[in-house]
Tab-separated table of N, CA and C in Angstrom:
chain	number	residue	atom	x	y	z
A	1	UNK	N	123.397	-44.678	52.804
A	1	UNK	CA	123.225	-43.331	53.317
A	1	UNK	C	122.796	-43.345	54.790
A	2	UNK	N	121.762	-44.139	55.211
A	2	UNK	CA	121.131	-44.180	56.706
A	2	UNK	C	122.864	-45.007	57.127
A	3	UNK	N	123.170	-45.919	56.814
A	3	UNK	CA	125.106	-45.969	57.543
A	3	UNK	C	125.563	-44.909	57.837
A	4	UNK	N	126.110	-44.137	57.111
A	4	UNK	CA	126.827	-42.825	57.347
A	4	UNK	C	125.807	-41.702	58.119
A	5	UNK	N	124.225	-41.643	58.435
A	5	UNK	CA	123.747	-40.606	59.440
A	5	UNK	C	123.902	-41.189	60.495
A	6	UNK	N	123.413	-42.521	60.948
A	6	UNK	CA	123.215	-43.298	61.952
A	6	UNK	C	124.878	-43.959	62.737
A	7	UNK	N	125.645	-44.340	61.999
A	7	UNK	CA	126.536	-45.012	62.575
A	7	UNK	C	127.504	-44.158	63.927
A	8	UNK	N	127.440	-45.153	64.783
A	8	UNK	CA	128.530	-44.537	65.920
A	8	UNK	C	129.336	-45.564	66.674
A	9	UNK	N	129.972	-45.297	67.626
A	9	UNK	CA	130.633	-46.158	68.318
A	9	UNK	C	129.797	-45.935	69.766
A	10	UNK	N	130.710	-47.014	70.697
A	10	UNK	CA	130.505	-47.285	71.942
A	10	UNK	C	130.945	-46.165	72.928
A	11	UNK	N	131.769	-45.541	72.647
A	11	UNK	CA	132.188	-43.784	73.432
A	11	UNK	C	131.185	-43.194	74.211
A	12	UNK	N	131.930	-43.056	75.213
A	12	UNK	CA	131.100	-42.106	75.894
A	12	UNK	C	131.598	-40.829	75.679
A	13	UNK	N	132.200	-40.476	75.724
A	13	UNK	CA	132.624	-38.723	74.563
A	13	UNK	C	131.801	-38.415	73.834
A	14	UNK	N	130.893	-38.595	72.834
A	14	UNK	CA	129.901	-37.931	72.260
A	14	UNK	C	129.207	-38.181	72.996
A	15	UNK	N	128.537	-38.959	73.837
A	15	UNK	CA	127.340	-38.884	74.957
A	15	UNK	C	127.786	-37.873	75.816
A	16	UNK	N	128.686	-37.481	76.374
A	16	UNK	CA	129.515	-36.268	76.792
A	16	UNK	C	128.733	-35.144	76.237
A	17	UNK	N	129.485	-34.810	74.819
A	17	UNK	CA	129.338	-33.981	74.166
A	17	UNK	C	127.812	-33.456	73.449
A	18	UNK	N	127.293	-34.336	73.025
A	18	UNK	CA	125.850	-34.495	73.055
A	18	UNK	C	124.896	-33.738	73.940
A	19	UNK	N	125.114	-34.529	75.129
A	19	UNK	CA	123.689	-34.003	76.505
A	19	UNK	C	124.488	-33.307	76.803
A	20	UNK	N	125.477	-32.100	76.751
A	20	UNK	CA	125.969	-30.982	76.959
A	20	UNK	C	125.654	-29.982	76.308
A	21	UNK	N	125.696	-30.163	74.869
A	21	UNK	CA	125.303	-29.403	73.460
A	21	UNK	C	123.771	-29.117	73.901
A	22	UNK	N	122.882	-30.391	73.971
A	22	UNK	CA	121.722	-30.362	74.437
A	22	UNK	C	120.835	-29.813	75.201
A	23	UNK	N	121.947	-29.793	76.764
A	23	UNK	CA	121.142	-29.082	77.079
A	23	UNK	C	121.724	-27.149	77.206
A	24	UNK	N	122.452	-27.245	76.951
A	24	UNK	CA	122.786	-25.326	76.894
A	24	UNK	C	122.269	-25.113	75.532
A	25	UNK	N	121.523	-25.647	74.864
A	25	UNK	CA	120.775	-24.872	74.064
A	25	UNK	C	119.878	-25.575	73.923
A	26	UNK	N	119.143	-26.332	74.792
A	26	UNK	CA	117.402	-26.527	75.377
A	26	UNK	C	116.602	-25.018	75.601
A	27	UNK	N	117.227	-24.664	76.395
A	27	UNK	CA	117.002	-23.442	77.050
A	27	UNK	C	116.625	-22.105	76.266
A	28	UNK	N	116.982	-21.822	75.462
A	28	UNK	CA	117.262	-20.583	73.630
A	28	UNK	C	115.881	-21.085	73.063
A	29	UNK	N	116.034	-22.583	72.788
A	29	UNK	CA	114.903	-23.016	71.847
A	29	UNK	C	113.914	-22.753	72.867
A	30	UNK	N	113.699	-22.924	74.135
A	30	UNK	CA	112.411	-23.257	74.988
A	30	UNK	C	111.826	-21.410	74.958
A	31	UNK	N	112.862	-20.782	74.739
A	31	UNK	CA	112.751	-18.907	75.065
A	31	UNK	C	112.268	-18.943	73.645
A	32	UNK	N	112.365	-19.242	72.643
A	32	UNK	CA	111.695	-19.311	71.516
A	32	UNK	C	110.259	-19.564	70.868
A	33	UNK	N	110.093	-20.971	71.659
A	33	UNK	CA	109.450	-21.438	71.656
A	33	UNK	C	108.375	-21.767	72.085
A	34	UNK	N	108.410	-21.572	73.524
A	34	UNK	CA	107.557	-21.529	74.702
A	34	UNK	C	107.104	-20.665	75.393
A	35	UNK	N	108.327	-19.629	75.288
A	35	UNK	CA	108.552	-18.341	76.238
A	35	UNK	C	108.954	-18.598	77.328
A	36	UNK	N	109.780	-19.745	78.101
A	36	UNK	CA	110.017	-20.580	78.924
A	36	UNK	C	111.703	-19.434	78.667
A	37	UNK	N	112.024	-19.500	80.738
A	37	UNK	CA	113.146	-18.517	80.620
A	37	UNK	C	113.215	-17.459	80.427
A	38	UNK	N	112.140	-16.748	80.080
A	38	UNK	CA	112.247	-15.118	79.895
A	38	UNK	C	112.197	-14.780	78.535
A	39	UNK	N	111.459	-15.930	77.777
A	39	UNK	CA	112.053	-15.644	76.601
A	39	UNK	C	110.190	-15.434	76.090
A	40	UNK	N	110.294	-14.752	74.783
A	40	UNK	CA	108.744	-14.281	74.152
A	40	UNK	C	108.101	-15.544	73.341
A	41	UNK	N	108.403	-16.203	73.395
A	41	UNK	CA	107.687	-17.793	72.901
A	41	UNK	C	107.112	-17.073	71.445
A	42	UNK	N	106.777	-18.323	70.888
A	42	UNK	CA	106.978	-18.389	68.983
A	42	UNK	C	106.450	-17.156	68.387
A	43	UNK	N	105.292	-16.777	69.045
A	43	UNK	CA	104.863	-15.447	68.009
A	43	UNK	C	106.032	-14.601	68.215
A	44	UNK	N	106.364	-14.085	69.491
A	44	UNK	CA	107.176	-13.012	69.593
A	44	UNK	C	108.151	-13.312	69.058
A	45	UNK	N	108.740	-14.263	68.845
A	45	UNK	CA	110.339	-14.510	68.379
A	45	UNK	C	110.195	-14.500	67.165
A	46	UNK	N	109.161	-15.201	66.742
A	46	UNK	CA	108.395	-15.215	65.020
A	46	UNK	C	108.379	-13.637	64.620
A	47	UNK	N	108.420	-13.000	64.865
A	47	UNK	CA	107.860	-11.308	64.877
A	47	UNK	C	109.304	-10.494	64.884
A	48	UNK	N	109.770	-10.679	65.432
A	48	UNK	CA	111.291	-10.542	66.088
A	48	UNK	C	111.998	-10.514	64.904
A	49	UNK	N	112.220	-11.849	64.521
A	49	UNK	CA	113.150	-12.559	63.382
A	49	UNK	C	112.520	-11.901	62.208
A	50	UNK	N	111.535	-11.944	61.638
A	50	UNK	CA	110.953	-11.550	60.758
A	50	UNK	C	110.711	-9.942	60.222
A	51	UNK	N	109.838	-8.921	61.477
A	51	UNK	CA	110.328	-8.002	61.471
A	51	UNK	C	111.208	-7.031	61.824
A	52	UNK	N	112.046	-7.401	63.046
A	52	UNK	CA	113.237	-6.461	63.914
A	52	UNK	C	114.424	-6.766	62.661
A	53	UNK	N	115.360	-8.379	62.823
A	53	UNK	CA	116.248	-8.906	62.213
A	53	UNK	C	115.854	-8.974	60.852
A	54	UNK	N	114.675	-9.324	59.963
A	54	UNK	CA	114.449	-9.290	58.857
A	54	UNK	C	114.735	-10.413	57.593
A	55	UNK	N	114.404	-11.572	58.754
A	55	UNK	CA	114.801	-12.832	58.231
A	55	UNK	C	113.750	-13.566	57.592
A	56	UNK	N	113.904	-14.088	56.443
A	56	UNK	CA	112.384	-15.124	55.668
A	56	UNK	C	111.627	-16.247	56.658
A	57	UNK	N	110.729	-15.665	57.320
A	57	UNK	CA	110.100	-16.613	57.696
A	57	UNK	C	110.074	-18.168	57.611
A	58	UNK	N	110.285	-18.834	57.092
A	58	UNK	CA	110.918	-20.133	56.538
A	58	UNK	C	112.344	-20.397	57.965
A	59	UNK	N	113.442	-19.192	57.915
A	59	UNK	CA	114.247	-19.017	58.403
A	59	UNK	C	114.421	-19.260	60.285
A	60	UNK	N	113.559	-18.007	60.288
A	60	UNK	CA	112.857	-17.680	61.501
A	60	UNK	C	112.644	-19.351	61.949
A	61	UNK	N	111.667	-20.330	61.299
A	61	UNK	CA	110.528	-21.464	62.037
A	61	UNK	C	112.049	-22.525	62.310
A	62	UNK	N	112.776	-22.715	61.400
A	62	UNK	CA	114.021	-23.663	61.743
A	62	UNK	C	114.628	-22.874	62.639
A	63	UNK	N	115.203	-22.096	62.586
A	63	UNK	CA	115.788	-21.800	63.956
A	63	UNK	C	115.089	-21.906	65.837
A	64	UNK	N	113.902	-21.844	65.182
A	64	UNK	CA	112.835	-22.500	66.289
A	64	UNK	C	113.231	-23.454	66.732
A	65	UNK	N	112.839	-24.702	66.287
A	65	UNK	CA	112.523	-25.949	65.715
A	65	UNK	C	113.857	-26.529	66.472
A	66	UNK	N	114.767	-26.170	65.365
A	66	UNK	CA	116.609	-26.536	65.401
A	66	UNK	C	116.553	-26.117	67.303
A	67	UNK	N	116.714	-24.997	67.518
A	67	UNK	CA	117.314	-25.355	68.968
A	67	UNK	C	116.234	-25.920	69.718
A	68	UNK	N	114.829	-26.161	69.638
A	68	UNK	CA	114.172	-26.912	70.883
A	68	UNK	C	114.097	-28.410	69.980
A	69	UNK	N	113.323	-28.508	69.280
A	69	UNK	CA	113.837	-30.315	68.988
A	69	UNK	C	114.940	-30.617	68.826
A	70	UNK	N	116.095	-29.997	68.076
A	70	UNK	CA	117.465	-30.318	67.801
A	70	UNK	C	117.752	-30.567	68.992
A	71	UNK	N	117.717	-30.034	69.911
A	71	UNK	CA	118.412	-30.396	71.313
A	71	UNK	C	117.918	-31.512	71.963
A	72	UNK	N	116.610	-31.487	71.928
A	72	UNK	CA	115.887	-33.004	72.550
A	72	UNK	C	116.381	-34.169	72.177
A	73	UNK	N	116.692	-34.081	70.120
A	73	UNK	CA	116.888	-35.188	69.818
A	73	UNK	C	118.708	-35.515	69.740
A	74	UNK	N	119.255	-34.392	69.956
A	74	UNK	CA	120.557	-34.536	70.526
A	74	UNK	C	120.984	-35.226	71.738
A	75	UNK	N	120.380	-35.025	72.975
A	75	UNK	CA	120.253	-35.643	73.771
A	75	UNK	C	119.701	-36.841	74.064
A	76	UNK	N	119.248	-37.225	73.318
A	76	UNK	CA	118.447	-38.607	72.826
A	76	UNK	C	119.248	-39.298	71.929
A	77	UNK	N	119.752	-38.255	71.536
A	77	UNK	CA	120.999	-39.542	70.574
A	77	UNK	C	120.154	-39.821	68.816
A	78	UNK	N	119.195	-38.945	68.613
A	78	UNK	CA	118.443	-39.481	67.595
A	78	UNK	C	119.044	-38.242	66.579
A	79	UNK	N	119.749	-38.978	65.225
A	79	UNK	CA	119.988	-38.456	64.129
A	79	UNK	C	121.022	-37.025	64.220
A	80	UNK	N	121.956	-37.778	65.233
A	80	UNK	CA	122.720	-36.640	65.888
A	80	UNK	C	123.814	-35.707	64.697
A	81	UNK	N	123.738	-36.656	63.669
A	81	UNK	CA	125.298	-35.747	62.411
A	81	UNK	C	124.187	-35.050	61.931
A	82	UNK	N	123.152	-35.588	61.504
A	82	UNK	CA	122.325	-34.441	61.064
A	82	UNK	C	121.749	-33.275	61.599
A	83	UNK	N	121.594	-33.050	62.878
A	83	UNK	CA	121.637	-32.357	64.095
A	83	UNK	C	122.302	-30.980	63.871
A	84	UNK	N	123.935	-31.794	63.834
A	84	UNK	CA	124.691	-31.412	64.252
A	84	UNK	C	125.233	-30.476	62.701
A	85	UNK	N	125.355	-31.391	62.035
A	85	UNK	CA	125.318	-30.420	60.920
A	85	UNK	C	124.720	-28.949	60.983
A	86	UNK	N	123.201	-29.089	61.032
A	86	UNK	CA	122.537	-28.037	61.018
A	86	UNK	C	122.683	-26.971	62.284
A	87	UNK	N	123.406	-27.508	63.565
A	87	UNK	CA	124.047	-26.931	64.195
A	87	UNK	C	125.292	-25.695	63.874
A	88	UNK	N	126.293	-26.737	63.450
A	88	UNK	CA	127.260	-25.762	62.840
A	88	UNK	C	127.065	-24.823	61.708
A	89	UNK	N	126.011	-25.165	60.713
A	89	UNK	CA	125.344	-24.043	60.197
A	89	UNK	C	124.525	-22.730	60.591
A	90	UNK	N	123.388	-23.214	61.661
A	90	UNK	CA	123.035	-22.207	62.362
A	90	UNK	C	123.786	-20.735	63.337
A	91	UNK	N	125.340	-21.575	63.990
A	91	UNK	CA	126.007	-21.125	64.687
A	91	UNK	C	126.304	-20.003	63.960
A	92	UNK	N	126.698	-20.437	62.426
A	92	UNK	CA	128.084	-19.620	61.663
A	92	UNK	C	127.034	-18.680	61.244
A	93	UNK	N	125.662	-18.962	61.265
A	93	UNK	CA	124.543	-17.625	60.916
A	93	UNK	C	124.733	-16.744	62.113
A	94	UNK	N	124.456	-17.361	63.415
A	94	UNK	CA	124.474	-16.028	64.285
A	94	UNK	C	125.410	-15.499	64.545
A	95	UNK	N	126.306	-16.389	64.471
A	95	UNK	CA	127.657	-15.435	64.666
A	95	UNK	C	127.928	-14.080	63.369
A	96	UNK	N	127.769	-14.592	62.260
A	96	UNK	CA	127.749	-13.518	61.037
A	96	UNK	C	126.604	-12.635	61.115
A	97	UNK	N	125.642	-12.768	61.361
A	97	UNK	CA	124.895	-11.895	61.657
A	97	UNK	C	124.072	-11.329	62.512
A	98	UNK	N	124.595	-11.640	63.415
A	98	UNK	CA	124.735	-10.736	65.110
A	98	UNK	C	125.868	-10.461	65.744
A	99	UNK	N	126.703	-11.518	66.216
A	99	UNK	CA	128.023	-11.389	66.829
A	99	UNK	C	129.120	-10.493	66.350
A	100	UNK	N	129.639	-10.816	65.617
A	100	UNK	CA	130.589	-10.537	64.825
A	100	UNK	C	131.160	-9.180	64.940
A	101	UNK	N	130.237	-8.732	64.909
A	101	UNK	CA	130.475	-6.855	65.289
A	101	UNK	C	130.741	-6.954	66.577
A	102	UNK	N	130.754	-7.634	67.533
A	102	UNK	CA	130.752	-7.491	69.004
A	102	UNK	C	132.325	-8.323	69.471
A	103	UNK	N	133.074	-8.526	68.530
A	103	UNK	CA	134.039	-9.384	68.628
A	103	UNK	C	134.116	-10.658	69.158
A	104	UNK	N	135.484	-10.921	69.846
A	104	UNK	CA	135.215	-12.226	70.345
A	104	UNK	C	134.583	-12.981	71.921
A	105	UNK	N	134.936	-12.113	72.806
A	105	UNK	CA	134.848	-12.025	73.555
A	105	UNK	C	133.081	-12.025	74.101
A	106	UNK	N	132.572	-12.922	74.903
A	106	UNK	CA	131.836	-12.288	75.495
A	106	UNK	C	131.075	-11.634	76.623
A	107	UNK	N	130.110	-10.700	77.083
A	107	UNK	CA	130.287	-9.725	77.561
A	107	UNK	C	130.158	-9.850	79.233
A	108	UNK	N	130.866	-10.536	79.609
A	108	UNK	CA	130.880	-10.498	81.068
A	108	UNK	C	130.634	-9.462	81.981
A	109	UNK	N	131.390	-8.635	81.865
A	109	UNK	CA	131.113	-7.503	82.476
A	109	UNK	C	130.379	-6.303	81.882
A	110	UNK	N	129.317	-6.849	81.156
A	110	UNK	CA	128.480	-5.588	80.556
A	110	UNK	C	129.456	-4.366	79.767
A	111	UNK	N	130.408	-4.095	79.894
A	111	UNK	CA	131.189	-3.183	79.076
A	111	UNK	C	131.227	-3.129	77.506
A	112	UNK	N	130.664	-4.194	76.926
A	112	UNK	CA	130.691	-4.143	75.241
A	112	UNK	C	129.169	-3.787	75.239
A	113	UNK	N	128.928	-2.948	73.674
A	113	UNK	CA	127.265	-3.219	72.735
A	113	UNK	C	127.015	-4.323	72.913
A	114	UNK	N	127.600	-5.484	72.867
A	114	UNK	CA	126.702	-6.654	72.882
A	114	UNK	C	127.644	-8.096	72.665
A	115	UNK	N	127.267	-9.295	72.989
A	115	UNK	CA	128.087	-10.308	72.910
A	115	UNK	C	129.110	-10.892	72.005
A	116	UNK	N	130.282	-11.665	72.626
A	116	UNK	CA	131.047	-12.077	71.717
A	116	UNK	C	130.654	-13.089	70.991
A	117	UNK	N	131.595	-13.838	69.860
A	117	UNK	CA	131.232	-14.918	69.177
A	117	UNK	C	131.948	-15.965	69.829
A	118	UNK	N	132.332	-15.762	70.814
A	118	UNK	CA	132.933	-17.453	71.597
A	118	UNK	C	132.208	-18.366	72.003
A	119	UNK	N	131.039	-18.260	72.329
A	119	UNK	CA	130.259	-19.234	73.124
A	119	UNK	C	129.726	-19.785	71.706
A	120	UNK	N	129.789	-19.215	70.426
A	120	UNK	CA	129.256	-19.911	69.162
A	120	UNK	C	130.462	-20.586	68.711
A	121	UNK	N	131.925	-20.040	68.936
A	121	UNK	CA	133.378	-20.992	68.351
A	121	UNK	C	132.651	-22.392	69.436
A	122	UNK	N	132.388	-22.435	70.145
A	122	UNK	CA	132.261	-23.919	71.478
A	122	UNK	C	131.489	-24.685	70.561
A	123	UNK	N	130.438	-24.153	70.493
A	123	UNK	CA	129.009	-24.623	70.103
A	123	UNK	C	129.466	-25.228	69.098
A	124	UNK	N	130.203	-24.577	67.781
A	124	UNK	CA	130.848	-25.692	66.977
A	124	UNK	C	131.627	-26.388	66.479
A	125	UNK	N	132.420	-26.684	67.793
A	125	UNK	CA	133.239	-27.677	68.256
A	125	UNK	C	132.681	-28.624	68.705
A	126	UNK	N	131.917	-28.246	69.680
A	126	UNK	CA	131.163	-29.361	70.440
A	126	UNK	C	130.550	-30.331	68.443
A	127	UNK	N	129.697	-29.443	67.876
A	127	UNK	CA	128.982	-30.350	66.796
A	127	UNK	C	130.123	-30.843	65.892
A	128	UNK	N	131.417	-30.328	65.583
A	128	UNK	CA	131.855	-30.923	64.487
A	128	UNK	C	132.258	-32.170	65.289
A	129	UNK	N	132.487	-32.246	66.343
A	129	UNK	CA	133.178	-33.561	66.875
A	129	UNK	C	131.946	-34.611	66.895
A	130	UNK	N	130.883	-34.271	67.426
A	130	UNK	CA	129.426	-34.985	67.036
A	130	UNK	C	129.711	-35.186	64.935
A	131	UNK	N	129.754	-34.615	64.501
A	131	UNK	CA	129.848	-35.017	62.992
A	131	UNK	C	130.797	-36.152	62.698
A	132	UNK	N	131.992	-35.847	63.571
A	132	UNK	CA	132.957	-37.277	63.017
A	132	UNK	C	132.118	-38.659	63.797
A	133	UNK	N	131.924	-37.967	65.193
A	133	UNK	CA	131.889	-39.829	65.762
A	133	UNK	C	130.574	-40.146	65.745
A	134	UNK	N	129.668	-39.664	65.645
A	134	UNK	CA	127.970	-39.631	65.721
A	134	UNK	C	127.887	-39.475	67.257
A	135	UNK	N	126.610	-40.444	67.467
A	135	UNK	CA	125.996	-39.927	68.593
A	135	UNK	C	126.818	-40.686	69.834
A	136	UNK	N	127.563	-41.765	70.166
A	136	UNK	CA	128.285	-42.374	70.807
A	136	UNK	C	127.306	-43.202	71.665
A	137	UNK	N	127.397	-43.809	72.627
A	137	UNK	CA	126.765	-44.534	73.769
A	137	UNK	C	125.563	-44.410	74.299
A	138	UNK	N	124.862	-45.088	74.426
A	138	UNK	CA	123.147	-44.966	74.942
A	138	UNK	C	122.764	-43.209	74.335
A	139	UNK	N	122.492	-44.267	72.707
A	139	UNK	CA	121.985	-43.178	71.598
A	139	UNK	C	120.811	-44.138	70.995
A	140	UNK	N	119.770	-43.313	70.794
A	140	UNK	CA	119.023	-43.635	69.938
A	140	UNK	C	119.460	-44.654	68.320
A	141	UNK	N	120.606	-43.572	67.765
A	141	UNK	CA	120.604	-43.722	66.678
A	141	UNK	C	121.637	-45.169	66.446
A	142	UNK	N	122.535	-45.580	67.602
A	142	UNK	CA	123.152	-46.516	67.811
A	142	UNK	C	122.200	-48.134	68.063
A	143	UNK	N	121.093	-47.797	68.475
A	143	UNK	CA	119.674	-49.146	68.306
A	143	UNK	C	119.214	-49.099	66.785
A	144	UNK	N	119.013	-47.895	66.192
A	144	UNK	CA	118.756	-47.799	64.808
A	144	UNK	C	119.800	-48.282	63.951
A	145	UNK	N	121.136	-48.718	64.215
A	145	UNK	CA	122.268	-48.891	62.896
A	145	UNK	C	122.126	-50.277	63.137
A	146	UNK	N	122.335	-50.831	64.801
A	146	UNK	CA	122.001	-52.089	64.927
A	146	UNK	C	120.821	-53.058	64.277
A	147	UNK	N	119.363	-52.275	64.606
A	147	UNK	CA	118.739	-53.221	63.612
A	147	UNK	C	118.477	-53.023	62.593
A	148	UNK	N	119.256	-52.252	62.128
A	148	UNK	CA	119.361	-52.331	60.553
A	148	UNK	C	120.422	-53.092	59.881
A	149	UNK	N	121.429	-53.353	60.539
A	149	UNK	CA	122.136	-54.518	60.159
A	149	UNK	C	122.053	-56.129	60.516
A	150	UNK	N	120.746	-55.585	61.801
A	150	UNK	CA	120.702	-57.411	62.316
A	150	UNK	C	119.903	-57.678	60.819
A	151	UNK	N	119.146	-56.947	59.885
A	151	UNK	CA	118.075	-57.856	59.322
A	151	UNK	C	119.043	-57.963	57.461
């Protein structure tokens, strides 16, 4: 099982894809989390999710979590399919229950209610391709498969 989370190749394409994923959604988690960016850091977002959106608390703390550590350890290369997994899950939440009504498109020129779901179609592209190859080249998780097979 640690084979199939950990294993990757020598590619630099998921190191690509990775510290890209990483860091455009460093930034979401840090507004979450920190309040870093303009954003209301954990109580407020905690408050937000819970009472505005109306999501189980439980819900609310991973989506925290997921975009500011998920991204760190994306970029780090540490336990990236699992990451990434929970990536493409998260995505297909906001998109279903925010986006979606706002079509595809998003709102460049202020003219729509509110954003499209394209920048979430990227987001999981970028992770399913992280799911096939793992984390690729100067990854964490690529020192972890190694010594687990040197011993």
């Amino acid at each position: 099982m640690k084979e199939k989370i950990f294993k990757t190749t020598d590619s630099y394409a998921p190191l690509a894809i990775r510290i890209m994923l990483g860091l455009v959604v460093f930034p979401h988690g840090a507004q979450k989390l920190l309040g870093w960016f303009g954003g209301y850091g954990f109580s407020g977002t905690m408050g937000f999710f819970t009472e505005t959106v109306g999501l189980p608390w439980i819900v609310g703390f991973m989506v925290i979590i997921l975009e500011s550590f998920g991204a760190i350890a994306l970029i780090a290369g540490v336990a990236t399919r699992l990451v990434a997994a929970n990536y493409i899950l998260l995505a297909l939440g906001i998109i279903f229950s925010s986006h979606i009504q706002n079509g595809f498109f998003m709102n460049w020129f202020g003219n729509q209610a509110g954003e499209g779901y394209e920048f979430f179609l990227l987001w999981i592209g970028m992770a399913v391709g992280l799911l096939i190859t793992g984390s690729g080249a100067y990854s964490i998780d690529k020192h972890l498969i190694l010594k687990n097979i040197d011993k």
